[in-house]
C-alpha cells in the first residue's frame, strides 16, 4: 500500500507541474479569472483521475515512470481541468450549494458566482484545447479520439446528464437501476474516460482498451458509492 500511495503522490506532483505550466501560458487580460481557475485546480485534490491516465498509459507501453511522456501528462492535466470545472459548477447555489470543498471555501464563495461560472467554463474549454494541441500527440487521429472521448464523458450522456439526474433525484426516489445509471454518468464517466484516454495516448490495442474500460466502469461505481456513504455518515 505504501508503494501505491507513493506512486499516487509522484503522479500528482508530475501532473501539477504540467498544470502550472499550462495555466501560466494562458493568454488574456482577465487576471481575476485566471486566479479563480488556479484556485479551482489547485485545491488539494489527490489527482486520482490523472493517476488513472498515467497508469493506463504505462500498462499500454509496458514500462514504468520512464514511459510517462509529455503527451501523457498533458492528457492527465486535461482530465483534471475538466474535473475541476465540474466541481466548481457542482458547488454553485443552483446545484449542490456547497460552501466548502476539501476544507476550503468553494470557488464561488471566494470569487463570486459569476466568476466561478466563468472559471468552470474556461477550465472546460482549456481541457479540450490541451487535448487538441499537437504537443499532446503528433498523430491527429489520436488527438481526435481523445477529444471525442472527453466530449462523450462530459456531455449529455456523461457528467452533465448525470448531474441533471442527480437534481431529479432530489424530487423523487430513484430505484437501484436509476441510481446506478446516475452514478455512472455523473462520476463514473470521467473515471472511465481517464483510464481509456491513458490507454489511447499510450497506444493500447483494442483488447487492452476493453479491459481497461471494464475496470474503470466498476471503479467509478465503487468510488461514487464510497463518496455517497461519506456524505451520509462521514467527515
Coordinates of C-alpha atoms in Angstrom, one line a residue:
X1 CA 0.0 0.0 0.0
X2 CA 2.9 2.4 0.8
X3 CA 4.3 1.9 -2.7
X4 CA 0.8 2.6 -4.2
X5 CA 0.5 5.8 -2.2
X6 CA 3.9 6.9 -3.2
X7 CA 3.1 6.3 -6.9
X8 CA -0.1 8.4 -6.5
X9 CA 2.0 11.2 -4.9
X10 CA 4.5 11.1 -7.8
X11 CA 1.8 11.1 -10.4
X12 CA 0.0 14.0 -8.7
X13 CA 3.2 16.0 -8.4
X14 CA 4.1 15.4 -12.1
X15 CA 0.6 16.4 -13.2
X16 CA 0.7 19.6 -11.0
X17 CA 3.9 20.7 -12.7
X18 CA 2.2 20.5 -16.2
X19 CA -1.0 22.2 -14.9
X20 CA 1.0 25.1 -13.5
X21 CA 2.8 25.5 -16.9
X22 CA -0.4 25.3 -18.9
X23 CA -2.2 27.8 -16.7
X24 CA 0.8 30.1 -16.7
X25 CA 0.7 30.1 -20.5
X26 CA -2.9 31.2 -20.7
X27 CA -3.4 34.4 -22.6
X28 CA -5.7 37.3 -21.9
X29 CA -6.2 40.3 -19.7
X30 CA -8.8 38.7 -17.3
X31 CA -6.3 38.1 -14.4
X32 CA -9.0 37.5 -11.8
X33 CA -10.4 34.7 -14.0
X34 CA -7.0 33.1 -14.1
X35 CA -6.8 33.3 -10.3
X36 CA -10.2 31.6 -10.0
X37 CA -9.0 28.9 -12.4
X38 CA -5.9 28.3 -10.3
X39 CA -7.9 28.2 -7.1
X40 CA -10.2 25.6 -8.5
X41 CA -7.4 23.4 -10.0
X42 CA -5.0 23.5 -7.0
X43 CA -7.5 22.8 -4.2
X44 CA -5.9 19.8 -2.6
X45 CA -7.3 17.0 -4.8
X46 CA -5.5 13.7 -4.9
X47 CA -5.3 13.7 -8.8
X48 CA -6.8 10.2 -8.9
X49 CA -8.0 10.7 -12.5
X50 CA -4.6 11.8 -13.5
X51 CA -3.1 8.7 -11.9
X52 CA -5.5 6.6 -13.9
X53 CA -4.4 8.2 -17.1
X54 CA -0.7 7.6 -16.3
X55 CA -1.3 4.1 -15.0
X56 CA -3.2 3.0 -18.1
X57 CA -0.6 4.6 -20.3
X58 CA 2.2 2.7 -18.5
X59 CA 0.3 -0.5 -18.9
X60 CA -0.1 0.1 -22.7
X61 CA 3.6 0.9 -23.1
X62 CA 4.7 -1.9 -20.8
X63 CA 7.1 0.4 -18.9
X64 CA 7.4 2.3 -15.7
X65 CA 7.7 6.0 -14.9
X66 CA 10.2 6.5 -17.7
X67 CA 7.3 5.9 -20.1
X68 CA 5.3 8.9 -18.9
X69 CA 6.0 11.4 -21.6
X70 CA 4.7 15.0 -22.2
X71 CA 1.7 13.9 -24.1
X72 CA 0.5 11.5 -21.4
X73 CA 1.0 14.2 -18.8
X74 CA -0.9 16.7 -20.9
X75 CA -3.8 14.2 -21.2
X76 CA -3.8 13.8 -17.5
X77 CA -3.8 17.6 -17.0
X78 CA -6.8 17.9 -19.4
X79 CA -8.8 15.4 -17.4
X80 CA -8.0 17.3 -14.2
X81 CA -9.1 20.6 -15.8
X82 CA -12.4 19.0 -16.7
X83 CA -12.8 17.5 -13.3
X84 CA -12.1 20.9 -11.6
X85 CA -14.7 22.6 -13.8
X86 CA -17.3 20.1 -12.8
X87 CA -16.6 20.6 -9.1
X88 CA -16.8 24.4 -9.4
X89 CA -20.2 24.2 -11.1
X90 CA -21.5 21.4 -8.7
X91 CA -20.8 23.7 -5.7
X92 CA -22.8 26.6 -7.1
X93 CA -26.0 27.6 -5.2
X94 CA -28.1 26.5 -8.2
X95 CA -26.6 23.0 -7.9
X96 CA -25.4 21.4 -4.7
X97 CA -25.0 24.8 -2.9
X98 CA -21.8 23.8 -1.1
X99 CA -19.8 26.4 0.8
X100 CA -16.7 24.2 1.3
X101 CA -14.7 22.0 -0.9
X102 CA -11.9 19.9 0.6
X103 CA -11.7 22.0 3.7
X104 CA -11.5 25.3 1.8
X105 CA -14.2 27.8 0.8
X106 CA -15.7 26.8 -2.6
X107 CA -14.7 28.8 -5.6
X108 CA -17.9 30.8 -5.8
X109 CA -17.6 31.7 -2.1
X110 CA -14.1 33.3 -2.8
X111 CA -14.7 34.8 -6.2
X112 CA -18.4 35.1 -6.5
X113 CA -20.9 33.1 -8.5
X114 CA -20.3 34.8 -11.9
X115 CA -16.5 34.5 -11.8
X116 CA -16.8 30.8 -10.6
X117 CA -19.1 30.0 -13.6
X118 CA -16.7 31.6 -16.0
X119 CA -13.7 29.8 -14.3
X120 CA -15.6 26.5 -14.8
X121 CA -16.3 27.4 -18.4
X122 CA -12.7 28.3 -19.1
X123 CA -11.3 25.1 -17.5
X124 CA -13.7 23.0 -19.6
X125 CA -12.6 24.6 -22.8
X126 CA -9.0 24.5 -21.7
X127 CA -9.3 20.7 -21.3
X128 CA -10.2 20.3 -25.0
X129 CA -7.6 22.8 -26.1
X130 CA -4.9 20.8 -24.3
X131 CA -6.0 17.5 -26.0
X132 CA -6.3 19.1 -29.4
X133 CA -2.8 20.6 -29.2
X134 CA 0.0 19.0 -31.3
X135 CA 2.1 18.7 -28.1
X136 CA -0.3 16.1 -26.8
X137 CA 0.3 13.7 -29.7
X138 CA 1.8 14.0 -33.2
X139 CA -1.0 11.9 -34.6
X140 CA -4.1 14.0 -35.3
X141 CA -6.2 10.8 -35.2
X142 CA -5.1 10.1 -31.7
X143 CA -5.9 13.6 -30.6
X144 CA -9.3 13.4 -32.2
X145 CA -10.0 10.2 -30.3
X146 CA -9.0 11.9 -27.0
X147 CA -11.2 14.9 -27.7
X148 CA -14.2 12.7 -28.6
X149 CA -13.7 10.5 -25.5
X150 CA -13.7 13.6 -23.2
X151 CA -16.7 15.1 -25.0
X152 CA -18.7 11.9 -24.5
X153 CA -17.8 11.7 -20.9
X154 CA -18.7 15.3 -20.1
X155 CA -21.8 15.9 -22.1
X156 CA -25.4 14.7 -22.1
X157 CA -24.5 11.0 -21.9
X158 CA -22.0 11.7 -19.2
X159 CA -21.4 14.2 -16.4
X160 CA -23.9 16.9 -17.5
X161 CA -26.7 14.3 -17.9
X162 CA -25.7 12.7 -14.6
X163 CA -25.9 16.0 -12.8
X164 CA -29.4 16.5 -14.2
X165 CA -30.4 13.1 -12.9
X166 CA -28.9 14.0 -9.6
X167 CA -31.1 17.1 -9.4
X168 CA -34.2 15.0 -10.3
X169 CA -33.3 12.5 -7.6
X170 CA -33.9 15.3 -5.1
X171 CA -37.6 15.4 -6.1
X172 CA -38.4 11.7 -6.3
X173 CA -37.0 8.4 -5.1
X174 CA -34.7 6.6 -7.5
X175 CA -34.6 2.8 -7.7
X176 CA -31.3 0.9 -7.8
X177 CA -31.1 0.8 -11.6
X178 CA -31.7 4.6 -11.8
X179 CA -29.2 5.3 -9.1
X180 CA -26.5 3.2 -10.7
X181 CA -27.1 4.9 -14.0
X182 CA -26.9 8.4 -12.4
X183 CA -23.7 7.4 -10.6
X184 CA -22.0 6.0 -13.7
X185 CA -22.8 9.2 -15.7
X186 CA -22.0 11.8 -13.0
X187 CA -18.8 10.3 -11.6
X188 CA -18.0 7.0 -13.4
X189 CA -17.9 8.6 -16.9
X190 CA -14.9 10.7 -16.2
X191 CA -13.1 7.9 -14.4
X192 CA -13.7 5.7 -17.4
X193 CA -12.5 8.5 -19.7
X194 CA -9.3 8.9 -17.7
X195 CA -8.5 5.3 -18.0
X196 CA -9.4 4.8 -21.6
X197 CA -7.6 8.1 -22.6
X198 CA -4.4 6.8 -20.9
X199 CA -4.7 3.7 -22.9
X200 CA -5.3 5.6 -26.1
X201 CA -2.4 8.0 -25.7
X202 CA -0.2 5.1 -24.7
X203 CA -1.0 3.1 -27.8
X204 CA -3.1 0.3 -26.2
X205 CA -4.7 -2.2 -28.5
X206 CA -8.4 -2.9 -28.6
X207 CA -8.3 -5.8 -26.2
X208 CA -6.4 -3.9 -23.6
X209 CA -8.7 -0.8 -24.0
X210 CA -11.7 -3.0 -23.5
X211 CA -10.2 -4.5 -20.3
X212 CA -9.3 -1.0 -19.0
X213 CA -12.8 0.3 -19.8
X214 CA -14.4 -2.6 -17.9
X215 CA -12.1 -2.0 -14.9
X216 CA -12.8 1.8 -14.9
X217 CA -16.6 1.2 -15.0
X218 CA -16.6 -0.8 -11.8
X219 CA -14.1 1.6 -10.2
X220 CA -16.3 4.5 -10.9
X221 CA -19.3 2.9 -9.4
X222 CA -17.4 1.9 -6.2
X223 CA -16.0 5.4 -6.0
X224 CA -19.4 7.0 -6.1
X225 CA -20.8 4.6 -3.5
X226 CA -18.0 5.4 -1.1
X227 CA -18.4 9.1 -1.7
X228 CA -22.2 8.9 -1.1
X229 CA -21.6 6.9 2.2
X230 CA -19.2 9.7 3.3
X231 CA -21.8 12.3 2.5
X232 CA -24.4 10.3 4.6
X233 CA -22.2 9.5 7.6
X234 CA -18.7 10.8 7.5
X235 CA -16.4 13.7 7.9

